[in-house]
XYZ file of C-alpha atoms in Angstrom:
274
model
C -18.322 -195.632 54.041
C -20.592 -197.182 51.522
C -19.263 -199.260 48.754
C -18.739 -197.187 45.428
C -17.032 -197.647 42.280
C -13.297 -196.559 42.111
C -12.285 -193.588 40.009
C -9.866 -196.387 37.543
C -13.734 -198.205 37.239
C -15.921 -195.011 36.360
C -12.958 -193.582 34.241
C -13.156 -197.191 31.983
C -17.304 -197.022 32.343
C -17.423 -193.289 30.691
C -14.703 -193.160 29.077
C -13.490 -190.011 31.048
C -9.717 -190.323 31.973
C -8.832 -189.904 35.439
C -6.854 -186.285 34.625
C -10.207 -185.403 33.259
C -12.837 -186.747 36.084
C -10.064 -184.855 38.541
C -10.583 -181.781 36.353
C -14.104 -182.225 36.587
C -14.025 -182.295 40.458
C -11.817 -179.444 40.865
C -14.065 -176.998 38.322
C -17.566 -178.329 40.396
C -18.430 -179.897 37.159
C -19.075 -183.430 38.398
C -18.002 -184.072 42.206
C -17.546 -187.597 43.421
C -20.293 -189.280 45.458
C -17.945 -189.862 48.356
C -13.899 -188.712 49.321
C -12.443 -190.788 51.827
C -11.460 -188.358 53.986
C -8.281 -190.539 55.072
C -6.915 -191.684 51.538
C -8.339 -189.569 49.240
C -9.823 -191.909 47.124
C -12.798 -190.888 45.116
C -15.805 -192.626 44.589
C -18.891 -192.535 42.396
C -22.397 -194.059 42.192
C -23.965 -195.783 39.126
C -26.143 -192.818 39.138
C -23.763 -190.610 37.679
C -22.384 -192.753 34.908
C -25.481 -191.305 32.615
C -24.520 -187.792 34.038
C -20.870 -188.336 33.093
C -21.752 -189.582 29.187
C -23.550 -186.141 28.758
C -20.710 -184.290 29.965
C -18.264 -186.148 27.512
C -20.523 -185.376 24.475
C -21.164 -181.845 25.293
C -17.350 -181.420 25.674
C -16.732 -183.328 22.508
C -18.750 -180.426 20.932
C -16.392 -177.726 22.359
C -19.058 -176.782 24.770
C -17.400 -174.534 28.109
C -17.834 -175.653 31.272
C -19.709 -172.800 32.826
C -22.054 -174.130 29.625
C -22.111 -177.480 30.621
C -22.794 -176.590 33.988
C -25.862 -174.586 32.765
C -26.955 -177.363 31.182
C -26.520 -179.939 34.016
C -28.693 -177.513 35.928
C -31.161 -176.592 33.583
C -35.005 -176.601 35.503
C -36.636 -178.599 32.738
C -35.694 -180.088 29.005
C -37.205 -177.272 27.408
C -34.322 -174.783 28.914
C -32.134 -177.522 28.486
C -32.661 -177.981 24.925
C -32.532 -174.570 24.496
C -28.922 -173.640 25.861
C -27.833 -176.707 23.953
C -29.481 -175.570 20.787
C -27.361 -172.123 21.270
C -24.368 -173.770 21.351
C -25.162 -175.901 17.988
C -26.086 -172.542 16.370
C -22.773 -170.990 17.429
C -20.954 -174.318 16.429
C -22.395 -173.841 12.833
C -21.719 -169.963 12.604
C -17.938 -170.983 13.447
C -18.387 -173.491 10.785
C -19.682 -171.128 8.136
C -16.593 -168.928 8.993
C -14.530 -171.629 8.341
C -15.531 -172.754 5.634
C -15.534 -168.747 3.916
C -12.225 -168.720 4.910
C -10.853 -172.723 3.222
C -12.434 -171.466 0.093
C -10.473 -168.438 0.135
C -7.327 -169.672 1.249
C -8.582 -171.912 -1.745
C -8.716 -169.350 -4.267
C -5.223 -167.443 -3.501
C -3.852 -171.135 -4.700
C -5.646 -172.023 -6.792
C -6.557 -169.091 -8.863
C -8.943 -168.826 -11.953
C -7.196 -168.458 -15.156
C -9.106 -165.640 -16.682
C -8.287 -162.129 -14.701
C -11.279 -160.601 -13.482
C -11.982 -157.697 -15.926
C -10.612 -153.760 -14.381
C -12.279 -150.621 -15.670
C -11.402 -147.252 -15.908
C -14.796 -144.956 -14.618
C -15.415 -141.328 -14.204
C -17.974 -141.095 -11.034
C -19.097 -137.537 -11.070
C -20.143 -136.192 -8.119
C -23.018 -137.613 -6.516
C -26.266 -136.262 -3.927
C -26.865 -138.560 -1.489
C -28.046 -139.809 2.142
C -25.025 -140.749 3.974
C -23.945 -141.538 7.278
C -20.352 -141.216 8.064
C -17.938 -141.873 10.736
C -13.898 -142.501 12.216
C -14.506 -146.485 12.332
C -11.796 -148.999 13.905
C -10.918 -151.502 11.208
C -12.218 -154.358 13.405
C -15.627 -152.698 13.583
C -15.894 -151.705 9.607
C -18.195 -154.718 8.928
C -20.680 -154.217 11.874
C -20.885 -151.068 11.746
C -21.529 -150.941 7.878
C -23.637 -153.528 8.262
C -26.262 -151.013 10.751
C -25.340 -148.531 8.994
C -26.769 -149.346 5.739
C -29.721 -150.488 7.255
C -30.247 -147.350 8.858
C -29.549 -145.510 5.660
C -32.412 -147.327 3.838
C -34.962 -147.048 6.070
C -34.795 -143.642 6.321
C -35.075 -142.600 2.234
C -37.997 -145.337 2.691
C -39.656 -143.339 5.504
C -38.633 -139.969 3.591
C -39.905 -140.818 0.338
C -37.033 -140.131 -1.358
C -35.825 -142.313 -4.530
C -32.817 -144.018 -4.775
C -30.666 -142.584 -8.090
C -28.170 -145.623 -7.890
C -26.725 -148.521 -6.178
C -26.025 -147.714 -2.180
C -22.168 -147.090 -1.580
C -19.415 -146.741 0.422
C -16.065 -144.313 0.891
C -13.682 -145.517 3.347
C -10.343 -143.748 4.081
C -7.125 -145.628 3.547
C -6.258 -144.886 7.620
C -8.585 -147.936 8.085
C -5.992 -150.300 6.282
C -2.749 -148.811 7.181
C -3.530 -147.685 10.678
C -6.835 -149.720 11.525
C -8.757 -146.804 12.080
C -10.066 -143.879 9.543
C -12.636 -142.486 8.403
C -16.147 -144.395 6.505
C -18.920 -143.206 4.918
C -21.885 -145.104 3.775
C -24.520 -143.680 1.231
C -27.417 -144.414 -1.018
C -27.897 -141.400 -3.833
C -31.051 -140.098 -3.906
C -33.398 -137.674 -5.633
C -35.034 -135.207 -3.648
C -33.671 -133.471 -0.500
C -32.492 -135.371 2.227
C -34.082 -134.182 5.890
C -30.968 -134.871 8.389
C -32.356 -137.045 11.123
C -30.151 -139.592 13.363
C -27.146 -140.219 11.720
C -28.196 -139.679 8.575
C -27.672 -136.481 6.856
C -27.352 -134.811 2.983
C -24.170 -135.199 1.535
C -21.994 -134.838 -1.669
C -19.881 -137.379 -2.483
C -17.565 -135.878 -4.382
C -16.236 -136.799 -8.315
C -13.718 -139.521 -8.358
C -11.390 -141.520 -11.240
C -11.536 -144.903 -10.860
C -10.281 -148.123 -11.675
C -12.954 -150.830 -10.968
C -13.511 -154.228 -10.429
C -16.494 -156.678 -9.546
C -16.258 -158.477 -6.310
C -18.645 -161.455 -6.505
C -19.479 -163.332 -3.437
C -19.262 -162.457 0.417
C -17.681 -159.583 1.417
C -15.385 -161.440 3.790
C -13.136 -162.592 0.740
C -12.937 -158.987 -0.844
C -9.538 -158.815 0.677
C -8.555 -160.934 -2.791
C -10.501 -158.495 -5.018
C -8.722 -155.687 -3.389
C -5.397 -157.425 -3.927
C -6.019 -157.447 -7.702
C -7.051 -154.234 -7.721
C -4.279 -152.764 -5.565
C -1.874 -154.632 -7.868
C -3.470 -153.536 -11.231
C -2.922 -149.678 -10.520
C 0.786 -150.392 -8.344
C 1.466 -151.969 -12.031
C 0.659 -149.188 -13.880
C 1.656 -146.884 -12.009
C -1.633 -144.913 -11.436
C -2.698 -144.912 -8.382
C -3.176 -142.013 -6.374
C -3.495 -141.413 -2.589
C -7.692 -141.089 -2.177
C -10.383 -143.130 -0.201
C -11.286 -146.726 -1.733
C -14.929 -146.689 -2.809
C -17.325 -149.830 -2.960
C -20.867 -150.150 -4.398
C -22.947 -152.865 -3.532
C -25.213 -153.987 -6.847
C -26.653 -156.788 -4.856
C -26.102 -157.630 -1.430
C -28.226 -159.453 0.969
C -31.234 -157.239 0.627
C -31.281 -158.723 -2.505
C -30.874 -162.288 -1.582
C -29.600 -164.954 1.308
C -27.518 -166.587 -1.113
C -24.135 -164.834 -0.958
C -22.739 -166.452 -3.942
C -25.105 -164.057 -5.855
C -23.787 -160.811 -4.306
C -22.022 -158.041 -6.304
C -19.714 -155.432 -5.431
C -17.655 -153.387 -7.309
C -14.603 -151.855 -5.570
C -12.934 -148.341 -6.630
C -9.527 -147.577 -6.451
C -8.663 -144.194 -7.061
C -6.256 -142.920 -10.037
C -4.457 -140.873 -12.104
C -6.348 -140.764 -15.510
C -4.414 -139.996 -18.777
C -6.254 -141.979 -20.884
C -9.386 -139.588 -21.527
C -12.923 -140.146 -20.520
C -14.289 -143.287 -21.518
């Protein structure tokens, strides 16, 4: 058998332990360049010491092995680049997420010392496009997401003219029982033409107690919480679906530190009309 280095001098050369280069061998990730077939041993070339740095940086970024595999046998850079490119992009969506969720975790302990104003609203009853649906609570956000978009395009391609801020109604089965109904809706002028999963509908009067969410809607858990509170407090709220309007959302703009929503929680009013 031709000389090679040992698997205690390639682990010290890459930096790879010897757990992990066995790893590696089992998986098909990076196979010795000779087994003696009476000992064991393992042996590698100086060829694959370059091979084996990649592999250690591409796991340092959390990059799977089936990934890494992909990479190693990638026809050209270009494809290479790209799947590595993919993973960086995925890397910096986990990142965002993380982030969103330090600053919240940020805010419940830390939280402002002014209260976030609550209103009291009458929301009469209101003519609208709408699309509506029974929605799993760990779908809400996607599917609002396409279904707002849908909503849109169609009073665009219908001509008809938005009479408010779009909306949304979503039955309190989501949050105690993950799954309930949601409707989304943009009021309009005009007569809605049903088409899709769009179609003309009322939504009906409501009392309200109000607040503004502002920023992403992943954090409106914490507005909601206020809210919640607020009418548990004074003892007027009333069993109803939560309503949300969204004043300014990413139609509007990328940056969601500028978005607006104001979330409805239905009550009892005694206090008159305001």
């Amino acid at each position: 058998m031709a000389a090679g280095i040992t698997v205690g001098d390639f682990s010290r050369a890459t930096h790879l332990s010897v757990k992990t280069l066995r790893h590696y061998h089992q998986v098909g990730l990076l196979e010795p360049a000779a087994v003696n077939p009476d000992t064991g041993y393992r042996y590698y070339s100086a060829g694959q010491i370059p091979t084996a740095q990649v592999i250690r940086r591409l796991r340092d970024l959390e990059m799977p092995v089936a990934d890494v595999k992909a990479v190693l046998a990638a026809a050209d850079a270009p494809a290479r680049n790209a799947l590595i490119a993919a993973h960086l992009d995925r890397l910096e969506a986990e990142l965002a997420q993380t982030r969103a969720a330090v600053d919240s975790l940020r805010s419940l302990l830390q939280p402002p010392a002014d209260a976030p104003a609550i209103e009291h609203r009458s929301v009469p009853a209101t003519a609208a496009a709408a699309i509506g649906a029974v929605v799993d609570r760990a779908d809400v956000l996607a599917w609002w997401q396409g279904a707002l978009g849908e909503l849109q395009a169609t009073v665009r391609a219908q001509g008809l003219q938005a009479a408010g801020p779009p909306g949304g109604v979503f039955d309190s089965g989501i949050f105690t029982h993950d799954r309930g109904d949601a409707t989304v809706f943009v009021p309009v002028r005009g007569r809605v033409r049903a088409i899709g999963r769009v179609a003309p509908m009322v939504i009906p009067a409501a009392e309200l107690a109000i607040i503004s969410h502002h920023g992403s809607l992943a954090d409106a858990d914490l507005s909601y919480a206020k809210l919640g509170s607020y009418a548990a407090t004074h003892e007027i709220s009333i069993d109803g679906p939560l309503r949300e309007y969204y004043l300014r959302g990413a139609g509007d703009t990328p940056d969601q530190a500028e978005w607006r929503t104001e979330i409805g929680w239905p009550i009892f009013r005694a206090d008159g009309r305001t």
